[in-house]
């Protein structure tokens, strides 16, 4: 049936109002913004196109998709899983419940890592398609999840060979699907399965210019008190490290020195209250220029340390 003869037909604008009303008791003030995302996703249009089409009737198929998305959101599923993808440093990253949703603070961690590499002479810029496979230095993103950090590094550092690892086959399947979102730069990303440094080939030992990770850093005891959308939907293994929350951070700090080249940088995301312990540990194992950089809200978030 053509939308014009459909008695249930509503325009994109009307659907946005309807979705806002249906979400307001679940997400409060975020309802108009979420309604906009959901309707836009179902429409298949971009921001500019929907402005032109706003008073046109939406096809029945799009209405059904919107209905399904609203039901999932009303049941508490995170918006990013409902939409199926989320932007990370300008890259469209597919996400579902196999992986952690990439966070804005992790975008800052990537910036810190890039700044460290640029300070040592790395070239910046989107990949030159003619030189896609040519690399000058190696970096590792350990616990890559959706691949967000690794993909951003490969897309923004045209000379980097990026090793992206995870212990979860499910996460690696998502990261693999996301390779296509960075075009030819993906030829410089390798995905490998394994626990932290065990995943890396032995030839890389002592040769990495950067080790970056956003490891699990929540304690087992904190997990039940996390916001329900995080606790009930995001993978436990991506969130929880152990009893202290520092287990994975400590493991990475203890072993990164063996894998970095002299002058190479370690950049780790952490929770603000873990900053002091992580700095102490990094100095104890011989790192220099140890510092913690803030996230967008000004809280300590990224440990930076250099192998002498
Ligand atoms: C906090 S998530 C980070 C995901 C992604 N890097 C990001 O920033 O959005 C932590 C990731 O580490 C992985 N992970 C947990 N334990 C691991 C281990 N022992 N070795 C390797 N990866 C591990 C999880 O599967 C998860 O994908």
Short mmCIF file of C-alpha atoms and ligand atoms in Angstrom, two decimals:
data_model
loop_
_atom_site.label_atom_id
_atom_site.label_comp_id
_atom_site.label_asym_id
_atom_site.label_seq_id
_atom_site.Cartn_x
_atom_site.Cartn_y
_atom_site.Cartn_z
CA UNK A 1 0.00 0.00 0.00
CA UNK A 2 1.36 3.43 -0.85
CA UNK A 3 1.88 5.52 2.30
CA UNK A 4 -0.62 8.05 0.95
CA UNK A 5 -3.48 5.47 1.01
CA UNK A 6 -2.44 4.00 4.36
CA UNK A 7 -4.89 4.97 7.16
CA UNK A 8 -2.09 4.60 9.78
CA UNK A 9 0.29 6.82 7.84
CA UNK A 10 2.25 9.41 9.82
CA UNK A 11 4.93 11.81 8.71
CA UNK A 12 8.49 11.57 10.03
CA UNK A 13 7.78 14.69 12.11
CA UNK A 14 4.63 13.11 13.66
CA UNK A 15 6.53 9.90 14.39
CA UNK A 16 9.24 11.86 16.22
CA UNK A 17 6.62 13.49 18.46
CA UNK A 18 4.97 10.11 19.11
CA UNK A 19 8.28 8.40 19.96
CA UNK A 20 9.25 11.27 22.28
CA UNK A 21 5.96 10.82 24.17
CA UNK A 22 6.53 7.07 24.47
CA UNK A 23 10.07 7.42 25.75
CA UNK A 24 9.70 10.30 28.17
CA UNK A 25 8.79 8.14 31.19
CA UNK A 26 11.83 5.92 30.53
CA UNK A 27 14.56 8.37 29.54
CA UNK A 28 13.20 11.75 30.72
CA UNK A 29 14.80 14.81 29.12
CA UNK A 30 16.72 12.66 26.66
CA UNK A 31 13.45 11.60 24.95
CA UNK A 32 13.45 14.18 22.10
CA UNK A 33 17.07 13.45 21.21
CA UNK A 34 16.56 9.67 21.36
CA UNK A 35 13.37 9.95 19.29
CA UNK A 36 15.35 11.85 16.69
CA UNK A 37 18.03 9.12 16.53
CA UNK A 38 15.48 6.30 16.33
CA UNK A 39 13.37 7.91 13.60
CA UNK A 40 16.47 8.91 11.65
CA UNK A 41 17.88 5.36 11.84
CA UNK A 42 14.60 3.80 10.66
CA UNK A 43 14.21 6.34 7.87
CA UNK A 44 17.51 5.51 6.19
CA UNK A 45 17.82 9.24 5.52
CA UNK A 46 20.61 11.53 6.68
CA UNK A 47 20.21 14.70 8.79
CA UNK A 48 19.78 16.96 5.76
CA UNK A 49 17.47 14.62 3.83
CA UNK A 50 15.04 14.20 6.72
CA UNK A 51 14.62 17.98 6.94
CA UNK A 52 13.39 17.98 3.35
CA UNK A 53 11.23 14.85 3.82
CA UNK A 54 9.94 15.70 7.31
CA UNK A 55 6.29 16.20 6.29
CA UNK A 56 6.18 13.19 3.98
CA UNK A 57 4.44 10.00 5.20
CA UNK A 58 6.81 7.31 6.45
CA UNK A 59 6.57 3.85 4.82
CA UNK A 60 4.87 1.11 6.93
CA UNK A 61 8.15 -0.82 7.14
CA UNK A 62 9.89 2.13 8.79
CA UNK A 63 6.99 2.50 11.26
CA UNK A 64 7.34 -1.17 12.23
CA UNK A 65 11.08 -0.75 12.73
CA UNK A 66 10.50 2.31 14.90
CA UNK A 67 7.95 0.38 16.94
CA UNK A 68 10.43 -2.47 17.52
CA UNK A 69 13.19 -0.04 18.51
CA UNK A 70 10.93 1.84 20.93
CA UNK A 71 9.88 -1.42 22.58
CA UNK A 72 13.52 -2.44 23.09
CA UNK A 73 14.39 0.99 24.47
CA UNK A 74 11.35 0.95 26.79
CA UNK A 75 12.57 -2.43 28.07
CA UNK A 76 15.81 -0.72 29.15
CA UNK A 77 18.19 -1.71 26.37
CA UNK A 78 20.84 0.98 25.73
CA UNK A 79 20.05 3.31 22.83
CA UNK A 80 23.31 2.38 21.07
CA UNK A 81 22.40 -1.34 20.91
CA UNK A 82 18.89 -0.46 19.75
CA UNK A 83 20.31 1.66 16.93
CA UNK A 84 22.95 -0.99 16.19
CA UNK A 85 25.82 1.45 15.78
CA UNK A 86 27.45 4.47 17.41
CA UNK A 87 29.94 7.11 16.34
CA UNK A 88 33.46 6.95 17.75
CA UNK A 89 35.86 9.67 16.59
CA UNK A 90 33.86 10.00 13.40
CA UNK A 91 33.76 6.25 12.70
CA UNK A 92 30.46 4.41 12.53
CA UNK A 93 31.02 1.47 14.90
CA UNK A 94 28.55 -1.44 14.92
CA UNK A 95 27.64 -2.40 18.49
CA UNK A 96 25.51 -5.09 20.07
CA UNK A 97 25.48 -6.90 23.36
CA UNK A 98 28.68 -8.80 22.55
CA UNK A 99 30.73 -5.61 23.10
CA UNK A 100 31.03 -2.61 25.37
CA UNK A 101 29.53 0.57 23.93
CA UNK A 102 32.45 2.91 23.11
CA UNK A 103 32.39 5.88 25.50
CA UNK A 104 33.30 9.57 25.01
CA UNK A 105 36.05 9.22 27.64
CA UNK A 106 37.66 6.56 25.46
CA UNK A 107 37.73 9.04 22.59
CA UNK A 108 39.88 11.19 24.87
CA UNK A 109 42.12 8.20 25.66
CA UNK A 110 42.68 7.78 21.91
CA UNK A 111 43.58 11.46 21.62
CA UNK A 112 46.10 11.08 24.45
CA UNK A 113 47.63 8.06 22.68
CA UNK A 114 47.80 9.92 19.36
CA UNK A 115 49.43 12.95 21.04
CA UNK A 116 52.08 10.65 22.53
CA UNK A 117 52.87 9.20 19.10
CA UNK A 118 52.89 12.59 17.39
CA UNK A 119 55.31 13.88 20.05
CA UNK A 120 57.65 11.13 18.80
CA UNK A 121 57.29 12.14 15.18
CA UNK A 122 54.30 10.10 13.97
CA UNK A 123 52.49 11.48 10.94
CA UNK A 124 48.82 12.36 11.32
CA UNK A 125 46.03 12.19 8.79
CA UNK A 126 43.48 9.94 7.19
CA UNK A 127 45.06 7.11 5.25
CA UNK A 128 46.46 7.68 1.83
CA UNK A 129 44.59 4.98 -0.15
CA UNK A 130 47.68 4.28 -2.30
CA UNK A 131 49.81 3.50 0.76
CA UNK A 132 47.23 1.64 2.82
CA UNK A 133 49.38 -1.38 3.64
CA UNK A 134 52.67 0.43 4.33
CA UNK A 135 53.61 0.78 8.00
CA UNK A 136 56.46 2.32 9.99
CA UNK A 137 55.63 1.38 13.56
CA UNK A 138 53.48 -1.06 15.50
CA UNK A 139 50.88 -0.34 18.17
CA UNK A 140 48.61 -2.64 20.18
CA UNK A 141 45.06 -2.10 21.42
CA UNK A 142 44.55 -4.82 24.03
CA UNK A 143 40.92 -5.73 24.81
CA UNK A 144 39.66 -4.14 21.62
CA UNK A 145 35.95 -5.02 22.04
CA UNK A 146 34.11 -3.40 19.12
CA UNK A 147 37.51 -2.40 17.73
CA UNK A 148 36.83 1.29 18.39
CA UNK A 149 40.31 2.29 19.63
CA UNK A 150 42.17 0.19 17.05
CA UNK A 151 40.05 1.49 14.18
CA UNK A 152 40.51 5.12 15.23
CA UNK A 153 44.30 4.65 15.51
CA UNK A 154 44.50 3.02 12.08
CA UNK A 155 42.29 5.68 10.51
CA UNK A 156 44.14 8.63 12.03
CA UNK A 157 47.76 7.41 11.95
CA UNK A 158 48.59 6.53 8.34
CA UNK A 159 51.89 4.79 9.22
CA UNK A 160 50.66 2.55 12.07
CA UNK A 161 50.36 -1.23 12.06
CA UNK A 162 47.64 -1.89 14.62
CA UNK A 163 47.33 -5.13 16.59
CA UNK A 164 43.86 -5.45 18.11
CA UNK A 165 43.34 -8.26 20.62
CA UNK A 166 40.57 -9.64 22.77
CA UNK A 167 39.95 -12.72 24.85
CA UNK A 168 36.35 -12.87 23.59
CA UNK A 169 35.57 -14.48 20.23
CA UNK A 170 32.26 -12.65 20.24
CA UNK A 171 33.98 -9.28 20.58
CA UNK A 172 36.45 -10.14 17.81
CA UNK A 173 33.55 -11.02 15.49
CA UNK A 174 32.14 -7.53 16.02
CA UNK A 175 35.56 -5.90 15.59
CA UNK A 176 36.01 -7.86 12.34
CA UNK A 177 32.66 -6.63 11.03
CA UNK A 178 33.73 -3.09 11.89
CA UNK A 179 36.93 -3.21 9.82
CA UNK A 180 35.00 -2.14 6.75
CA UNK A 181 34.05 1.16 8.41
CA UNK A 182 37.59 2.53 7.93
CA UNK A 183 38.09 1.50 4.30
CA UNK A 184 41.63 0.74 3.15
CA UNK A 185 43.11 1.65 6.56
CA UNK A 186 41.73 -1.72 7.70
CA UNK A 187 44.55 -3.44 5.81
CA UNK A 188 46.84 -2.23 8.63
CA UNK A 189 44.71 -3.78 11.44
CA UNK A 190 45.25 -7.35 12.63
CA UNK A 191 42.78 -9.01 15.00
CA UNK A 192 44.05 -11.68 17.35
CA UNK A 193 42.50 -13.66 20.16
CA UNK A 194 44.15 -14.18 23.53
CA UNK A 195 44.68 -12.95 27.05
CA UNK A 196 46.37 -9.52 27.11
CA UNK A 197 49.99 -9.77 25.82
CA UNK A 198 49.71 -13.55 25.24
CA UNK A 199 47.76 -12.73 22.06
CA UNK A 200 50.70 -10.95 20.44
CA UNK A 201 53.34 -12.66 18.27
CA UNK A 202 56.66 -12.96 20.08
CA UNK A 203 58.45 -10.95 17.35
CA UNK A 204 56.67 -7.82 18.59
CA UNK A 205 58.29 -8.10 22.02
CA UNK A 206 60.29 -4.93 22.67
CA UNK A 207 59.08 -3.40 19.41
CA UNK A 208 55.74 -1.71 20.07
CA UNK A 209 55.66 2.06 19.98
CA UNK A 210 52.36 2.17 21.87
CA UNK A 211 50.32 -0.12 24.06
CA UNK A 212 46.83 1.23 24.65
CA UNK A 213 43.98 -0.41 26.51
CA UNK A 214 40.63 0.30 28.06
CA UNK A 215 40.55 -2.80 30.28
CA UNK A 216 37.76 -3.86 32.59
CA UNK A 217 38.18 -1.82 35.80
CA UNK A 218 34.99 -2.27 37.84
CA UNK A 219 35.10 -4.45 40.96
CA UNK A 220 32.87 -7.52 41.24
CA UNK A 221 31.19 -5.89 44.24
CA UNK A 222 30.43 -2.68 42.29
CA UNK A 223 28.74 -4.51 39.40
CA UNK A 224 25.26 -4.88 40.97
CA UNK A 225 25.18 -1.11 41.66
CA UNK A 226 25.96 -0.05 38.07
CA UNK A 227 23.17 1.73 36.14
CA UNK A 228 20.67 -0.92 34.99
CA UNK A 229 21.27 -0.39 31.27
CA UNK A 230 24.99 -1.04 31.76
CA UNK A 231 24.64 -3.86 34.32
CA UNK A 232 21.92 -5.80 32.52
CA UNK A 233 23.06 -5.38 28.92
CA UNK A 234 26.81 -4.77 28.54
CA UNK A 235 29.13 -7.82 28.77
CA UNK A 236 30.22 -8.63 32.34
CA UNK A 237 33.68 -9.60 31.09
CA UNK A 238 34.15 -6.16 29.52
CA UNK A 239 33.31 -4.37 32.76
CA UNK A 240 34.53 -6.38 35.73
CA UNK A 241 38.19 -6.99 36.45
CA UNK A 242 38.14 -8.75 39.83
CA UNK A 243 37.83 -8.03 43.52
CA UNK A 244 39.94 -4.85 43.49
CA UNK A 245 39.10 -3.58 40.00
CA UNK A 246 42.84 -3.02 39.49
CA UNK A 247 43.76 -6.58 38.49
CA UNK A 248 43.82 -6.02 34.72
CA UNK A 249 45.36 -2.55 34.96
CA UNK A 250 48.13 -3.94 37.18
CA UNK A 251 48.76 -6.83 34.78
CA UNK A 252 49.06 -4.44 31.83
CA UNK A 253 51.37 -2.06 33.74
CA UNK A 254 53.53 -4.95 34.95
CA UNK A 255 54.10 -6.43 31.46
CA UNK A 256 53.90 -3.50 29.02
CA UNK A 257 57.59 -2.63 29.52
CA UNK A 258 58.64 -5.97 28.00
CA UNK A 259 56.63 -5.26 24.83
CA UNK A 260 57.33 -1.56 24.28
CA UNK A 261 60.35 -0.28 22.36
CA UNK A 262 62.64 2.13 24.28
CA UNK A 263 60.70 5.42 24.53
CA UNK A 264 57.43 3.63 23.71
CA UNK A 265 54.24 4.76 25.46
CA UNK A 266 51.69 2.98 27.61
CA UNK A 267 48.23 4.59 27.68
CA UNK A 268 45.53 3.06 29.86
CA UNK A 269 41.98 4.13 30.60
CA UNK A 270 41.07 3.90 34.29
CA UNK A 271 38.49 5.06 36.79
CA UNK A 272 39.40 8.36 38.48
CA UNK A 273 39.82 6.76 41.93
CA UNK A 274 42.37 4.30 40.49
CA UNK A 275 44.73 6.99 39.18
CA UNK A 276 46.99 7.21 42.22
CA UNK A 277 47.48 3.45 42.55
CA UNK A 278 48.19 3.13 38.81
CA UNK A 279 50.76 5.96 38.85
CA UNK A 280 52.56 4.41 41.83
CA UNK A 281 52.61 1.00 40.17
CA UNK A 282 53.89 2.39 36.84
CA UNK A 283 56.78 4.18 38.61
CA UNK A 284 57.59 1.06 40.64
CA UNK A 285 58.06 -1.02 37.50
CA UNK A 286 60.36 1.57 35.93
CA UNK A 287 58.18 3.74 33.69
CA UNK A 288 59.12 7.43 33.39
CA UNK A 289 57.13 10.58 32.53
CA UNK A 290 54.16 9.00 34.31
CA UNK A 291 51.08 11.21 34.25
CA UNK A 292 47.27 11.00 34.29
CA UNK A 293 45.29 13.09 31.79
CA UNK A 294 41.68 14.21 32.34
CA UNK A 295 38.54 13.25 30.44
CA UNK A 296 36.00 15.75 29.08
CA UNK A 297 34.56 16.26 32.57
CA UNK A 298 38.01 17.06 34.00
CA UNK A 299 38.37 13.80 35.95
CA UNK A 300 41.62 11.78 35.85
CA UNK A 301 41.09 9.16 33.14
CA UNK A 302 44.15 8.23 31.06
CA UNK A 303 47.40 6.95 32.52
CA UNK A 304 50.36 7.82 30.31
CA UNK A 305 53.81 6.36 30.91
CA UNK A 306 56.99 5.90 28.89
CA UNK A 307 59.50 3.11 28.76
CA UNK A 308 62.90 4.76 29.43
C1 LIG B 1 36.14 -2.12 28.81
S1 LIG B 1 36.06 -3.18 27.41
C2 LIG B 1 36.83 -2.12 26.19
C3 LIG B 1 36.36 -2.33 24.79
C4 LIG B 1 36.90 -1.30 23.78
N1 LIG B 1 38.36 -1.29 23.75
C5 LIG B 1 36.41 0.08 24.14
O1 LIG B 1 37.19 0.88 24.65
O2 LIG B 1 35.23 0.38 23.90
C6 LIG B 1 37.30 -4.35 27.81
C7 LIG B 1 37.57 -5.41 26.75
O3 LIG B 1 38.64 -6.23 27.25
C8 LIG B 1 38.35 -7.58 26.95
N2 LIG B 1 39.06 -8.41 27.91
C9 LIG B 1 38.68 -8.76 29.16
N3 LIG B 1 39.59 -9.54 29.74
C10 LIG B 1 40.59 -9.72 28.81
C11 LIG B 1 41.83 -10.43 28.81
N4 LIG B 1 42.23 -11.15 29.86
N5 LIG B 1 42.59 -10.37 27.70
C12 LIG B 1 42.18 -9.66 26.61
N6 LIG B 1 41.03 -8.96 26.56
C13 LIG B 1 40.24 -8.99 27.65
C14 LIG B 1 36.84 -7.69 27.02
O4 LIG B 1 36.37 -8.80 26.28
C15 LIG B 1 36.41 -6.33 26.46
O5 LIG B 1 36.20 -6.41 25.07
#
